[in-house]
Amino acid sequence: MITTLRIKLFALAMLFLSAALSKPNLKPINSNELDQQFQKSIYFLLKNTSPADGVRGSVIAAPSRSHPDYYYHWVRDAALVTESLLNLYVDPRYNNSPLKAQIRSFLMDHMNFNSKIQISSQSGNGLGEPKFWVTGLPFLGPWGRPQNDGPALRSINHARILSIALSEKWPEAGQLVPFLYSAKIPADSLIKRDTEFVAHHWREPNFDLWEEVYGMHFYTLLAQRKSMLFGASVATAFKDQGAAHFYSTQATQITNTLESFWAQGKGFIDATKYVQRGRNKSQLDSAVLLAVLHSEVEGTRFSVNDPRVLATFLSLKNSFNSIYTINKNLAYGTAIGRYPEDTYDGYVTNSRGNPWVLSTAAGAEYLYRLMMSYLKTKQIQINDYNRAYFADLSGNSQLKSGQVLSPIDRTYSLIIKGLFVEADGYLSRVLFHRNADGSLSEQMNRENGFMQGAPNLTWSHASFITAKLRRDEAITIGRAFLK
Ligand code: NOJ
Ligand code: NOJ
């Protein structure tokens, strides 16, 4: 009896020892480089806002006018860039800083610009128009349209700005508030135009965020659901009860639709269903991960700690790990691309896809947030999808599905720490391949890691900034576990 117990204890001790030694290859992140890049990314991002030859408040996707031509205001890119500026804005470390003032002044210009493009597109192809000249006129060449994630993401930002303007008592609030929301139909305010559009059109097929596939998309639907939930609270605040009820009903129905995207047999969430035009593929796509990061509503289904999301993340990691040569270098985290079958190399579409900066940074952001969600709920539930991964992170091969770990368990701490270290690996991957001056392109060459595709893609910088801010938060919340 006693001997077997001793042997078991010994085996257990060995396990923990090997845990401490696991991931021997991953290099610890260089925090000076990280801080440096964070500053550079803020600089490059702001440089791409309000370009000299455009209307103030517009955002270029990248400063490149050819090979590839990204010198446009994309509604999605601009919304995600604005989201990351808002994340900076609300960080208390920037209180009373020139940066905060600069962001605020951009936000004012940006809202005016958004109103302008809402109006110019309403009379054309509609609010799903994805791409505008920096003058505010819609781009009318052939393109994958509509892309209905744009208005949803935009309305989420506007709702956030509204609540900030009110809580900080902005002097402009008196004029700004009715400009942002008014119950009037036909809608004539920033948020209401978009929420009405989302509420009435979310059932319609449209192009995905990669602008290639016409169908119903997890990414778009999740953004639309958040837009409806935020829209409902704004409407309630404005005593627009009918609309509030209508928006919440849409949110519930969208959630039900989203359920069908979970492909139990494949073990991941499908990116697109009902494909009508465009490549039919495995449907394993980092768009699902981005969806959760951009459109999570804590406490609802498909949030960061939904086991189906981790299952999808692990499938992505596995898949990209084996297809990109640069992932053979284990000193850095897995470089992640859009989807395994991608043929867009940043210049032409009949080539081979590469890892993307923003999907790789998303890997980091996701793991920091997952770690924080476990710290907040003070438990980790083991299931069939995460068991092997957590066994690997903690070195505890005895984990069983159904087990619930709490902060007093050593395995819990090891998983928390492991998630953080792995998250860092993704940011180190970006740091390793970035250009010496801190500029980040859209992609990293799959064979040699060199920056490729649109140079200084604004969204690349935005994703790096947001991931770094999450890391800071994760350190604050998880300090006790990170020693
Ligand atoms: C440019 C980009 O929108 C990219 O996502 C897409 O793969 C190609 N065009 C081809 O449509
Ligand atoms: C191509 C990407 O696929 C799309 O998501 C993005 O909006 C445009 N490039 C502009 O950055």
Short mmCIF file of C-alpha atoms and ligand atoms in Angstrom, two decimals:
data_model
loop_
_atom_site.label_atom_id
_atom_site.label_comp_id
_atom_site.label_asym_id
_atom_site.label_seq_id
_atom_site.Cartn_x
_atom_site.Cartn_y
_atom_site.Cartn_z
CA MET A 1 0.00 0.00 0.00
CA ILE A 2 2.46 2.51 1.30
CA THR A 3 5.02 1.68 -1.33
CA THR A 4 2.55 2.10 -4.17
CA LEU A 5 1.53 5.42 -2.68
CA ARG A 6 5.18 6.41 -2.51
CA ILE A 7 5.71 5.40 -6.09
CA LYS A 8 2.66 7.35 -7.10
CA LEU A 9 3.86 10.41 -5.22
CA PHE A 10 7.25 10.07 -6.79
CA ALA A 11 5.70 9.78 -10.23
CA LEU A 12 3.64 12.85 -9.49
CA ALA A 13 6.68 14.80 -8.37
CA MET A 14 8.46 13.83 -11.57
CA LEU A 15 5.51 15.02 -13.56
CA PHE A 16 5.65 18.44 -11.98
CA LEU A 17 9.36 18.59 -12.49
CA SER A 18 8.95 17.85 -16.16
CA ALA A 19 6.23 20.51 -16.25
CA ALA A 20 8.65 23.08 -15.01
CA LEU A 21 10.99 22.01 -17.77
CA SER A 22 8.37 21.71 -20.50
CA LYS A 23 8.41 24.00 -23.53
CA PRO A 24 12.19 23.97 -23.30
CA ASN A 25 12.48 25.64 -26.67
CA LEU A 26 10.24 28.65 -26.24
CA LYS A 27 12.38 31.73 -25.67
CA PRO A 28 11.15 34.10 -22.96
CA ILE A 29 9.83 37.30 -24.47
CA ASN A 30 12.13 40.31 -24.50
CA SER A 31 10.08 42.89 -22.64
CA ASN A 32 12.17 45.84 -23.83
CA GLU A 33 11.49 44.88 -27.41
CA LEU A 34 7.85 44.40 -26.56
CA ASP A 35 7.53 47.88 -25.06
CA GLN A 36 9.43 49.39 -27.96
CA GLN A 37 7.20 47.73 -30.52
CA PHE A 38 4.11 48.82 -28.62
CA GLN A 39 5.21 52.46 -28.94
CA LYS A 40 6.13 51.99 -32.60
CA SER A 41 2.77 50.41 -33.32
CA ILE A 42 0.95 53.35 -31.76
CA TYR A 43 3.06 55.67 -33.91
CA PHE A 44 2.45 53.78 -37.16
CA LEU A 45 -1.23 53.32 -36.43
CA LEU A 46 -1.83 57.02 -35.81
CA LYS A 47 0.14 57.85 -38.94
CA ASN A 48 -2.49 55.97 -40.94
CA THR A 49 -5.38 57.97 -39.52
CA SER A 50 -6.64 61.21 -41.09
CA PRO A 51 -4.25 61.07 -44.08
CA ALA A 52 -3.23 64.46 -45.48
CA ASP A 53 -5.04 63.88 -48.78
CA GLY A 54 -8.23 62.60 -47.19
CA VAL A 55 -11.08 63.74 -45.00
CA ARG A 56 -10.11 63.91 -41.34
CA GLY A 57 -11.28 60.87 -39.42
CA SER A 58 -10.69 58.41 -42.24
CA VAL A 59 -8.27 55.53 -41.74
CA ILE A 60 -6.22 53.99 -44.53
CA ALA A 61 -5.85 50.21 -44.42
CA ALA A 62 -2.17 50.66 -45.31
CA PRO A 63 -0.12 53.51 -46.80
CA SER A 64 0.51 51.47 -49.94
CA ARG A 65 -1.06 52.66 -53.22
CA SER A 66 0.03 49.78 -55.39
CA HIS A 67 1.23 46.19 -55.07
CA PRO A 68 -1.10 46.02 -53.21
CA ASP A 69 -3.35 49.07 -53.31
CA TYR A 70 -4.68 49.42 -49.76
CA TYR A 71 -5.05 53.20 -49.78
CA TYR A 72 -8.72 53.11 -48.80
CA HIS A 73 -10.89 53.40 -45.76
CA TRP A 74 -12.19 49.87 -45.15
CA VAL A 75 -15.10 49.93 -42.75
CA ARG A 76 -13.96 46.77 -40.93
CA ASP A 77 -10.28 47.72 -40.66
CA ALA A 78 -11.19 51.22 -39.48
CA ALA A 79 -13.54 49.82 -36.85
CA LEU A 80 -10.89 47.46 -35.49
CA VAL A 81 -8.30 50.22 -35.46
CA THR A 82 -10.75 52.43 -33.58
CA GLU A 83 -11.42 49.59 -31.15
CA SER A 84 -7.76 49.39 -30.34
CA LEU A 85 -7.58 53.19 -29.91
CA LEU A 86 -10.49 52.94 -27.50
CA ASN A 87 -8.63 50.25 -25.57
CA LEU A 88 -5.71 52.65 -25.24
CA TYR A 89 -8.02 55.53 -24.41
CA VAL A 90 -9.63 53.79 -21.42
CA ASP A 91 -6.31 52.61 -20.00
CA PRO A 92 -5.87 54.72 -16.84
CA ARG A 93 -2.12 54.97 -17.48
CA TYR A 94 -2.92 57.45 -20.25
CA ASN A 95 -5.09 59.73 -18.14
CA ASN A 96 -4.21 63.36 -18.90
CA SER A 97 -1.68 62.32 -21.52
CA PRO A 98 -1.24 63.97 -24.93
CA LEU A 99 -2.01 60.57 -26.47
CA LYS A 100 -5.42 60.51 -24.85
CA ALA A 101 -6.17 64.01 -26.16
CA GLN A 102 -5.00 62.98 -29.61
CA ILE A 103 -7.22 59.90 -29.63
CA ARG A 104 -10.18 61.95 -28.50
CA SER A 105 -9.75 64.41 -31.27
CA PHE A 106 -9.45 61.56 -33.77
CA LEU A 107 -12.67 60.03 -32.42
CA MET A 108 -14.55 63.28 -33.02
CA ASP A 109 -13.31 63.45 -36.62
CA HIS A 110 -13.95 59.76 -37.09
CA MET A 111 -17.59 60.02 -36.05
CA ASN A 112 -18.11 62.82 -38.56
CA PHE A 113 -16.44 60.78 -41.25
CA ASN A 114 -18.58 57.74 -40.42
CA SER A 115 -21.73 59.78 -40.68
CA LYS A 116 -20.57 60.99 -44.08
CA ILE A 117 -19.94 57.48 -45.40
CA GLN A 118 -23.17 56.16 -43.95
CA ILE A 119 -25.02 58.79 -45.93
CA SER A 120 -23.00 58.33 -49.10
CA SER A 121 -23.51 54.57 -49.06
CA GLN A 122 -27.16 54.61 -48.07
CA SER A 123 -27.95 56.12 -51.43
CA GLY A 124 -25.69 53.62 -53.25
CA ASN A 125 -25.13 49.94 -52.49
CA GLY A 126 -26.18 50.31 -48.87
CA LEU A 127 -24.52 50.20 -45.48
CA GLY A 128 -22.77 46.91 -46.24
CA GLU A 129 -20.45 48.81 -48.61
CA PRO A 130 -17.00 47.71 -47.42
CA LYS A 131 -14.54 50.17 -48.91
CA PHE A 132 -14.33 53.96 -49.37
CA TRP A 133 -11.95 56.47 -50.82
CA VAL A 134 -10.36 58.66 -48.19
CA THR A 135 -12.58 61.42 -49.55
CA GLY A 136 -15.58 59.56 -48.14
CA LEU A 137 -16.99 58.39 -51.47
CA PRO A 138 -17.70 54.69 -51.91
CA PHE A 139 -15.27 52.68 -54.02
CA LEU A 140 -17.38 51.62 -56.98
CA GLY A 141 -15.15 49.09 -58.74
CA PRO A 142 -15.96 45.39 -58.69
CA TRP A 143 -15.61 44.05 -55.14
CA GLY A 144 -17.03 41.47 -52.77
CA ARG A 145 -20.07 43.33 -51.49
CA PRO A 146 -21.92 43.67 -49.27
CA GLN A 147 -19.80 42.91 -46.20
CA ASN A 148 -22.19 43.22 -43.31
CA ASP A 149 -19.72 42.98 -40.45
CA GLY A 150 -18.80 46.65 -41.01
CA PRO A 151 -21.92 48.38 -39.71
CA ALA A 152 -22.06 45.99 -36.74
CA LEU A 153 -18.47 46.66 -35.67
CA ARG A 154 -18.91 50.38 -36.23
CA SER A 155 -22.03 50.57 -34.07
CA ILE A 156 -20.26 48.73 -31.24
CA ASN A 157 -17.52 51.39 -31.22
CA HIS A 158 -20.04 54.20 -31.34
CA ALA A 159 -21.95 52.74 -28.39
CA ARG A 160 -18.69 52.56 -26.49
CA ILE A 161 -17.83 56.17 -27.36
CA LEU A 162 -21.28 57.27 -26.25
CA SER A 163 -20.85 55.74 -22.84
CA ILE A 164 -17.34 57.20 -22.47
CA ALA A 165 -18.53 60.68 -23.50
CA LEU A 166 -21.27 60.55 -20.91
CA SER A 167 -19.20 59.16 -18.07
CA GLU A 168 -16.33 61.57 -18.73
CA LYS A 169 -18.79 64.43 -19.28
CA TRP A 170 -17.27 65.58 -22.54
CA PRO A 171 -18.08 69.25 -23.16
CA GLU A 172 -19.39 68.32 -26.64
CA ALA A 173 -21.76 65.72 -25.17
CA GLY A 174 -24.80 67.94 -25.61
CA GLN A 175 -24.45 67.90 -29.41
CA LEU A 176 -22.80 64.54 -29.62
CA VAL A 177 -25.50 62.50 -27.90
CA PRO A 178 -28.35 63.15 -30.38
CA PHE A 179 -25.85 62.81 -33.24
CA LEU A 180 -25.05 59.33 -31.92
CA TYR A 181 -28.55 58.16 -31.11
CA SER A 182 -32.06 59.27 -31.66
CA ALA A 183 -35.12 57.01 -31.76
CA LYS A 184 -36.26 58.61 -35.02
CA ILE A 185 -37.17 56.38 -37.99
CA PRO A 186 -35.97 56.55 -40.75
CA ALA A 187 -32.78 56.58 -38.73
CA ASP A 188 -30.75 59.76 -38.90
CA SER A 189 -28.21 59.14 -36.15
CA LEU A 190 -24.90 57.28 -36.22
CA ILE A 191 -25.76 54.30 -34.05
CA LYS A 192 -29.37 53.93 -35.08
CA ARG A 193 -28.58 53.82 -38.80
CA ASP A 194 -26.29 50.88 -38.21
CA THR A 195 -28.41 49.03 -35.64
CA GLU A 196 -31.50 49.30 -37.83
CA PHE A 197 -29.50 47.97 -40.75
CA VAL A 198 -28.12 45.06 -38.71
CA ALA A 199 -31.50 44.22 -37.20
CA HIS A 200 -33.15 44.03 -40.63
CA HIS A 201 -30.39 42.40 -42.66
CA TRP A 202 -28.49 39.89 -40.51
CA ARG A 203 -30.30 36.96 -42.14
CA GLU A 204 -28.92 37.87 -45.57
CA PRO A 205 -25.85 36.21 -47.05
CA ASN A 206 -22.93 38.55 -47.67
CA PHE A 207 -19.15 38.49 -48.10
CA ASP A 208 -16.89 37.41 -45.25
CA LEU A 209 -14.24 39.51 -43.60
CA TRP A 210 -11.64 38.11 -46.02
CA GLU A 211 -13.84 39.43 -48.86
CA GLU A 212 -13.89 36.11 -50.66
CA VAL A 213 -16.86 33.97 -49.72
CA TYR A 214 -20.54 34.80 -50.08
CA GLY A 215 -22.59 33.04 -47.42
CA MET A 216 -23.37 33.20 -43.71
CA HIS A 217 -20.37 33.81 -41.50
CA PHE A 218 -19.65 33.16 -37.87
CA TYR A 219 -17.51 36.32 -37.73
CA THR A 220 -20.22 38.56 -39.12
CA LEU A 221 -23.03 37.03 -37.09
CA LEU A 222 -21.15 37.32 -33.82
CA ALA A 223 -20.44 41.00 -34.52
CA GLN A 224 -24.09 41.48 -35.42
CA ARG A 225 -25.19 39.87 -32.18
CA LYS A 226 -22.98 42.18 -30.12
CA SER A 227 -24.26 45.12 -32.12
CA MET A 228 -27.82 44.10 -31.24
CA LEU A 229 -27.04 43.63 -27.55
CA PHE A 230 -25.26 46.99 -27.34
CA GLY A 231 -27.98 48.55 -29.47
CA ALA A 232 -30.61 47.26 -27.07
CA SER A 233 -28.94 48.87 -24.07
CA VAL A 234 -28.49 52.16 -25.88
CA ALA A 235 -32.13 52.09 -27.01
CA THR A 236 -33.24 51.39 -23.44
CA ALA A 237 -31.22 54.35 -22.18
CA PHE A 238 -32.99 56.55 -24.75
CA LYS A 239 -36.43 55.19 -23.76
CA ASP A 240 -36.74 53.68 -27.21
CA GLN A 241 -38.46 50.59 -25.75
CA GLY A 242 -39.82 49.09 -28.94
CA ALA A 243 -36.42 49.16 -30.58
CA ALA A 244 -34.74 47.77 -27.47
CA HIS A 245 -37.09 44.82 -27.51
CA PHE A 246 -36.66 44.30 -31.24
CA TYR A 247 -32.86 44.37 -30.98
CA SER A 248 -32.78 41.89 -28.09
CA THR A 249 -35.03 39.53 -30.01
CA GLN A 250 -32.62 39.68 -32.96
CA ALA A 251 -29.71 38.97 -30.63
CA THR A 252 -31.41 35.82 -29.34
CA GLN A 253 -32.21 34.64 -32.82
CA ILE A 254 -28.65 35.28 -33.96
CA THR A 255 -27.36 33.23 -31.03
CA ASN A 256 -29.57 30.34 -32.09
CA THR A 257 -28.27 30.60 -35.65
CA LEU A 258 -24.70 30.64 -34.35
CA GLU A 259 -25.22 27.34 -32.55
CA SER A 260 -25.35 25.53 -35.86
CA PHE A 261 -21.79 26.61 -36.67
CA TRP A 262 -20.31 24.25 -34.08
CA ALA A 263 -19.21 21.16 -35.99
CA GLN A 264 -19.02 18.58 -33.24
CA GLY A 265 -17.51 15.91 -35.47
CA LYS A 266 -14.71 18.16 -36.70
CA GLY A 267 -14.13 19.61 -33.25
CA PHE A 268 -14.18 23.24 -34.33
CA ILE A 269 -16.56 26.06 -35.15
CA ASP A 270 -17.16 26.43 -38.89
CA ALA A 271 -16.32 29.84 -40.32
CA THR A 272 -19.02 29.87 -43.01
CA LYS A 273 -22.20 28.02 -43.82
CA TYR A 274 -24.51 28.16 -46.82
CA VAL A 275 -21.63 29.05 -49.13
CA GLN A 276 -23.13 30.42 -52.33
CA ARG A 277 -20.05 31.83 -54.01
CA GLY A 278 -16.36 31.40 -53.29
CA ARG A 279 -14.12 28.60 -52.23
CA ASN A 280 -15.59 25.74 -50.29
CA LYS A 281 -13.00 24.73 -47.77
CA SER A 282 -12.42 22.95 -44.48
CA GLN A 283 -14.04 25.96 -42.73
CA LEU A 284 -11.25 25.97 -40.20
CA ASP A 285 -10.46 29.68 -40.11
CA SER A 286 -8.86 32.18 -37.76
CA ALA A 287 -11.90 34.35 -38.50
CA VAL A 288 -13.63 32.39 -35.73
CA LEU A 289 -10.95 33.32 -33.22
CA LEU A 290 -11.06 36.95 -34.33
CA ALA A 291 -14.84 36.88 -34.01
CA VAL A 292 -14.60 35.93 -30.36
CA LEU A 293 -11.93 38.53 -29.65
CA HIS A 294 -13.77 41.35 -31.38
CA SER A 295 -17.32 40.47 -30.43
CA GLU A 296 -17.30 38.64 -27.13
CA VAL A 297 -20.03 39.58 -24.72
CA GLU A 298 -18.93 38.13 -21.40
CA GLY A 299 -21.33 35.64 -19.89
CA THR A 300 -22.92 34.71 -23.23
CA ARG A 301 -22.30 31.75 -25.49
CA PHE A 302 -19.18 31.83 -27.69
CA SER A 303 -17.24 33.86 -25.19
CA VAL A 304 -13.52 33.37 -24.66
CA ASN A 305 -14.05 30.56 -22.14
CA ASP A 306 -16.55 28.61 -24.24
CA PRO A 307 -14.87 25.18 -24.67
CA ARG A 308 -15.79 25.19 -28.36
CA VAL A 309 -13.63 28.25 -28.87
CA LEU A 310 -10.58 26.62 -27.30
CA ALA A 311 -11.24 23.53 -29.43
CA THR A 312 -11.20 25.76 -32.52
CA PHE A 313 -8.05 27.53 -31.41
CA LEU A 314 -6.25 24.21 -30.89
CA SER A 315 -7.30 22.98 -34.33
CA LEU A 316 -5.99 26.19 -35.88
CA LYS A 317 -2.71 25.93 -34.07
CA ASN A 318 -2.26 22.34 -35.12
CA SER A 319 -3.06 22.98 -38.70
CA PHE A 320 -0.84 26.04 -39.17
CA ASN A 321 1.94 24.46 -37.22
CA SER A 322 2.31 21.79 -39.85
CA ILE A 323 1.90 23.91 -42.97
CA TYR A 324 4.28 26.84 -42.42
CA THR A 325 8.01 26.16 -42.50
CA ILE A 326 8.79 28.99 -40.07
CA ASN A 327 6.91 27.08 -37.39
CA LYS A 328 9.76 24.59 -37.28
CA ASN A 329 11.56 27.17 -35.18
CA LEU A 330 10.21 26.32 -31.74
CA ALA A 331 11.77 29.32 -30.02
CA TYR A 332 8.63 31.28 -30.95
CA GLY A 333 4.91 30.61 -30.84
CA THR A 334 2.99 29.23 -33.81
CA ALA A 335 2.63 31.65 -36.71
CA ILE A 336 -1.07 31.67 -37.62
CA GLY A 337 -2.62 32.44 -40.98
CA ARG A 338 -6.17 33.12 -42.17
CA TYR A 339 -7.11 29.56 -43.12
CA PRO A 340 -5.10 26.55 -44.29
CA GLU A 341 -6.24 26.67 -47.94
CA ASP A 342 -5.44 30.38 -48.37
CA THR A 343 -3.89 31.30 -51.72
CA TYR A 344 -3.55 35.09 -51.23
CA ASP A 345 0.10 35.98 -50.64
CA GLY A 346 -0.49 39.67 -50.03
CA TYR A 347 -0.12 40.62 -53.70
CA VAL A 348 -1.88 38.04 -55.86
CA THR A 349 -4.56 35.47 -55.19
CA ASN A 350 -3.26 32.43 -57.09
CA SER A 351 -0.27 31.87 -54.88
CA ARG A 352 0.20 30.45 -51.40
CA GLY A 353 -1.07 32.04 -48.22
CA ASN A 354 1.18 33.01 -45.37
CA PRO A 355 0.83 33.55 -41.66
CA TRP A 356 -0.64 36.95 -40.80
CA VAL A 357 0.57 39.33 -38.13
CA LEU A 358 -2.95 40.02 -36.92
CA SER A 359 -3.92 36.33 -36.63
CA THR A 360 -0.70 35.54 -34.80
CA ALA A 361 -1.21 38.46 -32.40
CA ALA A 362 -4.76 37.14 -31.97
CA GLY A 363 -3.28 33.88 -30.65
CA ALA A 364 -1.59 35.88 -27.91
CA GLU A 365 -4.63 37.99 -27.14
CA TYR A 366 -6.84 34.93 -26.92
CA LEU A 367 -4.59 33.09 -24.48
CA TYR A 368 -4.17 36.14 -22.21
CA ARG A 369 -7.92 36.53 -22.14
CA LEU A 370 -8.54 32.84 -21.57
CA MET A 371 -6.12 32.94 -18.68
CA MET A 372 -7.93 35.97 -17.22
CA SER A 373 -11.30 34.28 -17.57
CA TYR A 374 -10.04 31.30 -15.55
CA LEU A 375 -8.68 33.68 -12.93
CA LYS A 376 -12.02 35.48 -12.70
CA THR A 377 -14.12 32.32 -12.43
CA LYS A 378 -11.49 30.68 -10.21
CA GLN A 379 -11.86 27.36 -11.95
CA ILE A 380 -10.77 25.37 -14.96
CA GLN A 381 -13.05 22.64 -16.22
CA ILE A 382 -11.33 19.83 -18.02
CA ASN A 383 -13.13 18.38 -21.03
CA ASP A 384 -12.36 16.13 -23.97
CA TYR A 385 -11.21 19.06 -26.10
CA ASN A 386 -8.80 20.71 -23.67
CA ARG A 387 -7.53 17.72 -21.66
CA ALA A 388 -4.48 16.88 -23.75
CA TYR A 389 -3.53 20.54 -24.10
CA PHE A 390 -3.75 21.26 -20.40
CA ALA A 391 -1.97 18.03 -19.57
CA ASP A 392 0.83 19.24 -21.79
CA LEU A 393 0.88 22.78 -20.36
CA SER A 394 0.92 21.54 -16.76
CA GLY A 395 2.86 18.33 -17.23
CA ASN A 396 0.06 16.53 -15.41
CA SER A 397 -0.84 13.55 -17.55
CA GLN A 398 -3.42 12.39 -15.01
CA LEU A 399 -6.01 15.02 -15.98
CA LYS A 400 -9.49 13.64 -16.62
CA SER A 401 -12.44 15.10 -18.47
CA GLY A 402 -15.02 16.31 -16.00
CA GLN A 403 -12.41 17.36 -13.46
CA VAL A 404 -12.69 20.92 -12.15
CA LEU A 405 -9.49 22.58 -11.00
CA SER A 406 -9.42 25.42 -8.52
CA PRO A 407 -6.67 27.88 -7.59
CA ILE A 408 -5.44 25.70 -4.75
CA ASP A 409 -4.53 22.95 -7.21
CA ARG A 410 -0.99 23.00 -8.43
CA THR A 411 -2.16 22.02 -11.89
CA TYR A 412 -4.39 25.10 -11.99
CA SER A 413 -1.40 27.38 -11.37
CA LEU A 414 0.69 25.54 -13.91
CA ILE A 415 -2.01 25.94 -16.54
CA ILE A 416 -2.38 29.65 -15.80
CA LYS A 417 1.33 30.18 -16.05
CA GLY A 418 1.55 27.96 -19.13
CA LEU A 419 -1.13 29.96 -20.92
CA PHE A 420 0.73 33.17 -20.23
CA VAL A 421 4.05 31.82 -21.43
CA GLU A 422 2.48 30.44 -24.56
CA ALA A 423 0.68 33.72 -25.23
CA ASP A 424 3.99 35.53 -24.99
CA GLY A 425 5.36 33.15 -27.58
CA TYR A 426 2.95 34.53 -30.20
CA LEU A 427 4.03 38.09 -29.54
CA SER A 428 7.70 37.05 -29.66
CA ARG A 429 6.96 35.47 -33.03
CA VAL A 430 5.80 38.84 -34.32
CA LEU A 431 8.75 40.61 -32.70
CA PHE A 432 11.12 38.15 -34.33
CA HIS A 433 9.80 38.75 -37.84
CA ARG A 434 8.98 42.48 -37.65
CA ASN A 435 11.11 44.92 -39.58
CA ALA A 436 13.95 46.63 -37.74
CA ASP A 437 12.11 49.97 -37.71
CA GLY A 438 9.05 48.41 -36.07
CA SER A 439 6.94 48.42 -39.19
CA LEU A 440 4.58 45.48 -39.59
CA SER A 441 3.14 44.28 -42.86
CA GLU A 442 0.06 42.15 -43.36
CA GLN A 443 1.84 38.80 -43.60
CA MET A 444 5.03 36.95 -42.70
CA ASN A 445 6.52 34.80 -45.41
CA ARG A 446 5.79 31.17 -44.62
CA GLU A 447 9.29 29.99 -45.59
CA ASN A 448 11.52 32.70 -44.18
CA GLY A 449 9.33 34.93 -42.01
CA PHE A 450 10.08 38.17 -43.85
CA MET A 451 7.35 40.78 -43.80
CA GLN A 452 5.18 40.46 -46.87
CA GLY A 453 2.09 42.08 -48.39
CA ALA A 454 0.74 45.52 -47.50
CA PRO A 455 3.43 47.35 -45.51
CA ASN A 456 2.37 48.90 -42.22
CA LEU A 457 -1.09 47.43 -42.36
CA THR A 458 -2.94 49.53 -39.80
CA TRP A 459 -4.83 46.52 -38.52
CA SER A 460 -1.54 44.65 -37.85
CA HIS A 461 -0.49 47.43 -35.49
CA ALA A 462 -3.94 47.59 -33.93
CA SER A 463 -3.85 43.88 -33.15
CA PHE A 464 -0.41 44.14 -31.62
CA ILE A 465 -1.46 47.07 -29.42
CA THR A 466 -4.57 45.31 -28.17
CA ALA A 467 -2.69 42.08 -27.43
CA LYS A 468 -0.08 44.01 -25.46
CA LEU A 469 -2.75 45.81 -23.43
CA ARG A 470 -4.34 42.46 -22.59
CA ARG A 471 -0.97 41.17 -21.51
CA ASP A 472 -0.57 44.07 -19.08
CA GLU A 473 -4.00 43.27 -17.67
CA ALA A 474 -3.17 39.57 -17.40
CA ILE A 475 -0.04 40.42 -15.43
CA THR A 476 -2.02 42.61 -13.05
CA ILE A 477 -4.71 40.01 -12.46
CA GLY A 478 -2.46 36.97 -12.47
CA ARG A 479 0.61 38.31 -10.71
CA ALA A 480 0.43 35.70 -7.92
CA PHE A 481 0.60 32.87 -10.46
CA LEU A 482 3.32 34.24 -12.69
CA LYS A 483 6.27 34.09 -10.32
C1 NOJ B 1 -7.78 41.30 -51.58
C2 NOJ B 1 -8.14 40.96 -50.18
O1 NOJ B 1 -9.39 41.45 -49.88
C3 NOJ B 1 -8.04 39.50 -49.86
O2 NOJ B 1 -8.73 39.20 -48.70
C4 NOJ B 1 -8.55 38.62 -50.93
O3 NOJ B 1 -8.04 37.32 -50.68
C5 NOJ B 1 -8.16 39.09 -52.31
N1 NOJ B 1 -8.41 40.48 -52.52
C6 NOJ B 1 -8.90 38.28 -53.33
O4 NOJ B 1 -10.25 38.55 -53.27
C1 NOJ B 2 -7.62 41.90 -47.00
C2 NOJ B 2 -8.29 41.28 -45.83
O1 NOJ B 2 -8.67 39.98 -46.18
C3 NOJ B 2 -9.48 42.08 -45.39
O2 NOJ B 2 -9.98 41.52 -44.20
C4 NOJ B 2 -9.10 43.51 -45.16
O3 NOJ B 2 -10.24 44.24 -44.85
C5 NOJ B 2 -8.42 44.10 -46.37
N1 NOJ B 2 -7.34 43.28 -46.80
C6 NOJ B 2 -7.85 45.48 -46.06
O4 NOJ B 2 -6.90 45.40 -45.06
#
